[in-house]
Amino acid sequence: MPVERFLGRMRRGRDAAEMGAPTGPVPLHAFGQSLELPARVPRFLAEDSLWRLGTIYDPALSVRSLPRDGVAVDIGAGFGAFALPFARAFPGWTLWCFEPNPEFFAALERNIAAMGCENVVALNLAVGGDEAQADHARLAAALAARDAAALATLCPQRAYRRDTSKPGFVEAERRPAAGALGPGGSRYPTLPAGALATLEPTLLKLLAPGMEAAILEGLDDVPLDHVIGETWHHVPARLIYDTPGARETWLPVAGAPARALRRAPGTDDRREGLDIVVAMYNARDWIAECVESLTAADDPAIRVRVVDDGSTDGGGELVEERFAHELRVILHRKPNGGCASARNYGRLMSDATHVAFVDSDDVADRELFSQLLELARYTGAEVVQGGFDLLEQDAGGNWHSRPGPEAVDASAPPPNEPLSTMTLMAGTDLMTRQPTIWRRVYRRDFLDNRDIWFPEHIRAFDDLLFQLLSLQHAGEVPTLEHLRLHYRQHPGQDIRQGDERGFYALEMFRLALKRGLQEGWRRFTPLLRSYVNTIDWTYDGLRDDLKAPFLAAAAELWVLMEKALGPEAFGDFPDTVFVTEGFGEQANRVRRRLDGLEGSHAFAWLDSAMMHADILRHMPPRDTAPHPTEPG
Amino acid sequence: MPLLSCITTTFEDGALLRTSIRSLQAQGFDDFEMIVVDDGADSATRAVIEEIHDPRLRGIRQANAGLSSARNTGLAQARGDYVCFLDADDSRPPWAFETIAGIIARDDPDLILCRGALGELRGAPQPFYDTPRFEEIAAHCPEGVLGPDTPDAAFLRALALMLEPQSANKVVRRTLVTGAGLRFPDTHFFEDIFFHAGAVTTAGRIAFAQTPCFAYFRRYGRPQITAGSGARRFDIVAVTRMTLETFARTPAFADPLQRAAVFCACMKLLTWCGEMIGHADRPHFHQLTRAMVRLVDPLYLQFPDTAFETLSVPDPVRIRVRELAHAC
């Protein structure tokens, strides 16, 4: 839903009297039809319906290929702004309209008569969730017989409230058991949605504030192919994804422009769901807690693929035994090839539409991945993410969570609106921070399309390139900060050891630079910013004897970037942005050597052996070789 | 553990992969393993791998990381006393491994360099490009082994450095690979010269197989990685740089002839790539070459003019080297 139009609708700021004043005949254009509905309705209702028609229904049906005939159910039909152009455009379809408000229902009937649509059945009913006391057999019979009078008596009465500022807007009382009517409230006979099954509908148009989830629950065994509408409350995505029918869906959330429950027909045969790839190497002590945290939410859409990367501590056997009866945990074994290779291997084995990569010693909040998948299904985002904190051991050997350096104070949303605290973060902002790829869920088609993989030859920092590329292309990243991944800190953690592996960072940035040039990135500022942060941070932790060669290589890569990108890209980045002492001096040394050579993208291809940790590690130290001569 | 590990990497070779596998299965010598690294192969290629039922085959699957990284993966998985390489669409004559095993048993070398055969585009079978150099080596090294005590050792090493870098022509002792950290430059194509120079420089004993032990094919069947005209050719500049930087750290760097040999071997590849690269990229390629020469040790440009004659450096390479010496 375009934000401006949405806000325009909300901010029109006319008073209730004006919005309640009746319109003249309502002209509308949708589904290839142009028609004028004669019944006069309140201005708010007319404008609201036309907005929805133009913004939701017309585009949603324009991107689909509806068959020539079928049965549609229109819940919240109003005066027929959807129903009548639909009935005209699809004469082979039968359309069942439900509208509880007697005034609008009268308008609907008048419009149907005026348009002469014989494929429309209109009933003056609300539709709601299933009620235990309802007589389903008789309801189904009355529905099939189109017996409005019988339906009115058979349907349970339910309480609704009106919104005085939006005439025509009727919302189900969320706690009908209370029974009391609010000011201006009404009771309407409400058809349990399950009764609609007898009509064998394939398309559902849903506009029933407060009733959306209950209605879809009631239809959870009906093979619907199409669901369109607007929702005022969170509808669990499983009601669309784990239910029969193709359920191609477009259900924007009212008041939340970035969210819409959606499902598009798959262009490949991927399983709709999330595979969490856990790369495991000698993590027997941690893996059970990790996997248990990932399966705790009991979400059938989520599978855990543990990739045993040639462990020698029996971690594979432990997973095999402990999760033998847990079908959602799958163990893959491969010869040792490093973390990147194990993550890629898990992805290659995965058949899911979404993928996440979690380290074998980390722990996730129970609902983290379940809600991230939910968020992915509500945003279609290439990347969605949760929050994280650090898991640290105290002197007594107990593990505690501690907020990380970028901790955000996030409160939990109300349980029935789990995505309401979602924020959007710019991928290019996230790019400049330390890699936290394990708190994210990625669309598999996005990663494949952008050719984003973990570089298998890199044995540390492999997630840096993945982070840079995925966030460069991700656009805005929907975020739920209150659900966290707990990242375990070990005293002897990889990158902190200060050995040659620090040099992998240089290789990562050169690869990212090359990609940026080949892919024509518009801005390199986030990449450069990230480079500055990473170099300062890495240098600081390096072993003393490696500091000088690292500084020389890092400064040289900086100059190569300058040659490849041109000086304009470096406006905000004089050499002095580096905290690391002596950086500028080293950079100038390289600049002097390259003096007089014009810039070219080709400089991104001129890496040195010093930028490759695996070559560097085996290089004889300089002093055994003749001393290199500096040019004069 | 087998005597030999033969590493084949495959990406989108499809049925061509059968060329190498069949030639290995036809060997008259059995004590080897075939490591096939599926480097993000397409489904047609995967199907070929899956149809092979041979206990000597070990398949390793990885996401596409490029030829060099895939070969390094193979090196890390190899278990044989010696390792060698065979590209998916190349082959070995049936006597290859037997010949190699014989040399290993007789000479206990760290490295064997082999003659090869060439299947040309028009189908003509020929001796591989560097056969004249092998003949020259045979003339100066009749016993076929180069050790520390061999007369003319430095000259022979210089000749060995100038052999075609081609990966299939080498059989390397695995402890040398791990001990010296021999590997291919990850993410780069035109990778062979780096490995070749590293192996020749660090091997104590080098044996020469004067019998063809591999066949290299030029084909139209699909675009060959090294035959393209695109920016991928920039890789040779960085590979050259890394080769020269690494060599500059070895004692052999002090020898002007070996220094000239490494430099000319690289320049030969650079000259060839410079002639093949598309015109849009060509000025950038030359610019990059100049920058590279400025960044490596300036001693590389200082060697006696007689080195060109001694090493039989082809004329276009001599011209290119003189141009660069002038420009830098």
CSV table of C-alpha atoms in Angstrom, one decimal, chain B residues 39-207:
chain,number,residue,atom,x,y,z
B,39,ASP,CA,32.1,-26.5,-7.2
B,40,GLY,CA,28.5,-25.5,-7.3
B,41,ALA,CA,28.0,-27.6,-10.4
B,42,ASP,CA,24.8,-27.5,-12.5
B,43,SER,CA,22.4,-30.4,-12.5
B,44,ALA,CA,23.7,-31.9,-15.7
B,45,THR,CA,27.1,-32.2,-14.2
B,46,ARG,CA,25.8,-33.5,-10.9
B,47,ALA,CA,24.0,-36.2,-12.8
B,48,VAL,CA,27.3,-37.3,-14.3
B,49,ILE,CA,29.0,-37.5,-10.9
B,50,GLU,CA,26.1,-39.5,-9.5
B,51,GLU,CA,26.3,-42.1,-12.3
B,52,ILE,CA,29.9,-43.0,-11.4
B,53,HIS,CA,30.1,-45.9,-9.0
B,54,ASP,CA,33.7,-46.3,-8.2
B,55,PRO,CA,35.1,-46.8,-4.7
B,56,ARG,CA,38.1,-44.7,-5.6
B,57,LEU,CA,35.9,-41.7,-6.2
B,58,ARG,CA,35.3,-39.1,-3.4
B,59,GLY,CA,32.9,-36.4,-4.1
B,60,ILE,CA,33.0,-33.1,-2.3
B,61,ARG,CA,30.3,-30.6,-2.8
B,62,GLN,CA,30.7,-26.9,-2.2
B,63,ALA,CA,29.0,-23.7,-3.3
B,64,ASN,CA,30.6,-22.1,-6.4
B,65,ALA,CA,33.8,-20.5,-5.1
B,66,GLY,CA,35.9,-20.6,-8.3
B,67,LEU,CA,38.4,-23.0,-9.7
B,68,SER,CA,41.3,-22.0,-7.3
B,69,SER,CA,39.3,-22.4,-4.2
B,70,ALA,CA,37.8,-25.7,-5.4
B,71,ARG,CA,41.4,-27.0,-6.1
B,72,ASN,CA,42.4,-25.9,-2.6
B,73,THR,CA,39.4,-27.8,-1.2
B,74,GLY,CA,40.6,-30.8,-3.0
B,75,LEU,CA,44.1,-30.3,-1.6
B,76,ALA,CA,42.7,-30.1,1.9
B,77,GLN,CA,40.9,-33.4,1.4
B,78,ALA,CA,43.6,-35.4,-0.4
B,79,ARG,CA,45.0,-38.4,1.4
B,80,GLY,CA,47.5,-39.8,-1.1
B,81,ASP,CA,51.3,-39.5,-0.7
B,82,TYR,CA,51.3,-37.4,-3.8
B,83,VAL,CA,48.7,-35.1,-5.3
B,84,CYS,CA,48.0,-34.2,-8.9
B,85,PHE,CA,45.2,-32.4,-10.8
B,86,LEU,CA,43.2,-33.1,-13.9
B,87,ASP,CA,40.6,-30.7,-15.3
B,88,ALA,CA,37.2,-32.2,-16.0
B,89,ASP,CA,37.6,-32.1,-19.8
B,90,ASP,CA,41.2,-33.2,-20.0
B,91,SER,CA,42.5,-36.8,-19.8
B,92,ARG,CA,45.6,-38.9,-19.0
B,93,PRO,CA,46.9,-41.6,-21.3
B,94,PRO,CA,46.5,-45.1,-19.8
B,95,TRP,CA,50.2,-45.4,-18.8
B,96,ALA,CA,50.3,-42.1,-16.9
B,97,PHE,CA,49.9,-43.2,-13.3
B,98,GLU,CA,52.1,-46.3,-13.9
B,99,THR,CA,54.9,-44.0,-15.2
B,100,ILE,CA,54.5,-41.7,-12.3
B,101,ALA,CA,54.5,-44.5,-9.8
B,102,GLY,CA,57.7,-45.8,-11.4
B,103,ILE,CA,59.4,-42.4,-11.0
B,104,ILE,CA,58.3,-42.1,-7.4
B,105,ALA,CA,59.7,-45.5,-6.6
B,106,ARG,CA,63.0,-44.8,-8.3
B,107,ASP,CA,63.7,-41.2,-7.5
B,108,ASP,CA,61.6,-40.3,-4.4
B,109,PRO,CA,61.0,-36.7,-5.8
B,110,ASP,CA,59.1,-33.9,-4.1
B,111,LEU,CA,57.8,-32.9,-7.5
B,112,ILE,CA,57.4,-34.5,-10.9
B,113,LEU,CA,56.9,-32.4,-14.0
B,114,CYS,CA,55.4,-34.2,-16.9
B,115,ARG,CA,55.4,-33.8,-20.6
B,116,GLY,CA,51.9,-33.6,-22.1
B,117,ALA,CA,49.9,-33.9,-25.3
B,118,LEU,CA,47.6,-31.3,-26.9
B,119,GLY,CA,44.3,-31.9,-28.6
B,120,GLU,CA,44.0,-28.9,-30.9
B,121,LEU,CA,40.8,-27.2,-32.0
B,122,ARG,CA,40.9,-28.8,-35.4
B,123,GLY,CA,41.5,-32.2,-33.9
B,124,ALA,CA,45.2,-32.6,-34.5
B,125,PRO,CA,47.0,-34.4,-31.7
B,126,GLN,CA,50.3,-32.7,-30.9
B,127,PRO,CA,53.0,-32.6,-28.3
B,128,PHE,CA,52.2,-30.0,-25.6
B,129,TYR,CA,53.5,-26.5,-26.0
B,130,ASP,CA,56.5,-26.9,-23.7
B,131,THR,CA,57.9,-30.0,-25.3
B,132,PRO,CA,61.0,-28.2,-26.6
B,133,ARG,CA,61.8,-27.1,-23.1
B,134,PHE,CA,61.5,-30.7,-21.8
B,135,GLU,CA,63.9,-31.7,-24.6
B,136,GLU,CA,66.3,-29.0,-23.4
B,137,ILE,CA,65.9,-30.2,-19.8
B,138,ALA,CA,66.6,-33.8,-20.9
B,139,ALA,CA,69.8,-32.7,-22.7
B,140,HIS,CA,71.1,-31.0,-19.5
B,141,CYS,CA,69.7,-33.5,-17.0
B,142,PRO,CA,70.1,-37.0,-18.6
B,143,GLU,CA,69.3,-38.8,-15.3
B,144,GLY,CA,65.9,-37.0,-15.1
B,145,VAL,CA,66.2,-35.8,-11.5
B,146,LEU,CA,67.2,-32.4,-10.3
B,147,GLY,CA,68.6,-32.4,-6.8
B,148,PRO,CA,70.7,-30.1,-4.7
B,149,ASP,CA,73.9,-31.7,-6.1
B,150,THR,CA,72.9,-31.7,-9.7
B,151,PRO,CA,75.3,-29.7,-11.9
B,152,ASP,CA,73.6,-26.6,-13.4
B,153,ALA,CA,70.8,-26.9,-10.7
B,154,ALA,CA,70.0,-23.2,-10.9
B,155,PHE,CA,69.8,-23.2,-14.6
B,156,LEU,CA,67.6,-26.3,-14.6
B,157,ARG,CA,65.3,-24.7,-12.1
B,158,ALA,CA,65.1,-21.6,-14.2
B,159,LEU,CA,64.1,-23.8,-17.1
B,160,ALA,CA,61.6,-25.7,-14.9
B,161,LEU,CA,60.1,-22.3,-13.9
B,162,MET,CA,59.6,-21.6,-17.5
B,163,LEU,CA,57.7,-24.7,-18.3
B,164,GLU,CA,53.9,-24.3,-19.0
B,165,PRO,CA,52.4,-23.7,-15.5
B,166,GLN,CA,49.5,-26.1,-16.4
B,167,SER,CA,48.2,-27.9,-13.3
B,168,ALA,CA,48.0,-31.4,-14.9
B,169,ASN,CA,51.7,-31.5,-15.5
B,170,LYS,CA,52.6,-31.7,-11.8
B,171,VAL,CA,52.6,-34.4,-9.2
B,172,VAL,CA,53.5,-33.0,-5.8
B,173,ARG,CA,54.5,-34.8,-2.6
B,174,ARG,CA,51.6,-34.0,-0.2
B,175,THR,CA,53.9,-33.2,2.7
B,176,LEU,CA,55.4,-30.5,0.5
B,177,VAL,CA,52.0,-29.1,-0.2
B,178,THR,CA,51.1,-28.9,3.5
B,179,GLY,CA,54.6,-27.9,4.7
B,180,ALA,CA,55.2,-25.1,2.2
B,181,GLY,CA,51.6,-24.1,2.1
B,182,LEU,CA,51.3,-24.6,-1.6
B,183,ARG,CA,47.9,-23.6,-2.9
B,184,PHE,CA,46.1,-21.8,-5.6
B,185,PRO,CA,45.3,-18.1,-5.2
B,186,ASP,CA,41.6,-18.2,-4.0
B,187,THR,CA,39.0,-16.4,-6.2
B,188,HIS,CA,41.5,-15.9,-9.0
B,189,PHE,CA,41.7,-17.5,-12.5
B,190,PHE,CA,45.0,-17.8,-14.4
B,191,GLU,CA,46.0,-19.4,-11.1
B,192,ASP,CA,48.5,-22.0,-12.3
B,193,ILE,CA,51.6,-19.9,-12.4
B,194,PHE,CA,51.4,-19.2,-8.7
B,195,PHE,CA,51.2,-22.8,-7.8
B,196,HIS,CA,53.8,-23.7,-10.4
B,197,ALA,CA,56.4,-21.2,-9.2
B,198,GLY,CA,55.7,-22.2,-5.6
B,199,ALA,CA,56.2,-25.9,-6.3
B,200,VAL,CA,59.3,-25.6,-8.4
B,201,THR,CA,60.9,-23.2,-5.8
B,202,THR,CA,60.2,-25.2,-2.7
B,203,ALA,CA,60.7,-28.8,-4.1
B,204,GLY,CA,64.1,-30.2,-3.1
B,205,ARG,CA,64.1,-33.0,-5.7
B,206,ILE,CA,62.4,-32.5,-9.0
B,207,ALA,CA,61.9,-35.4,-11.4
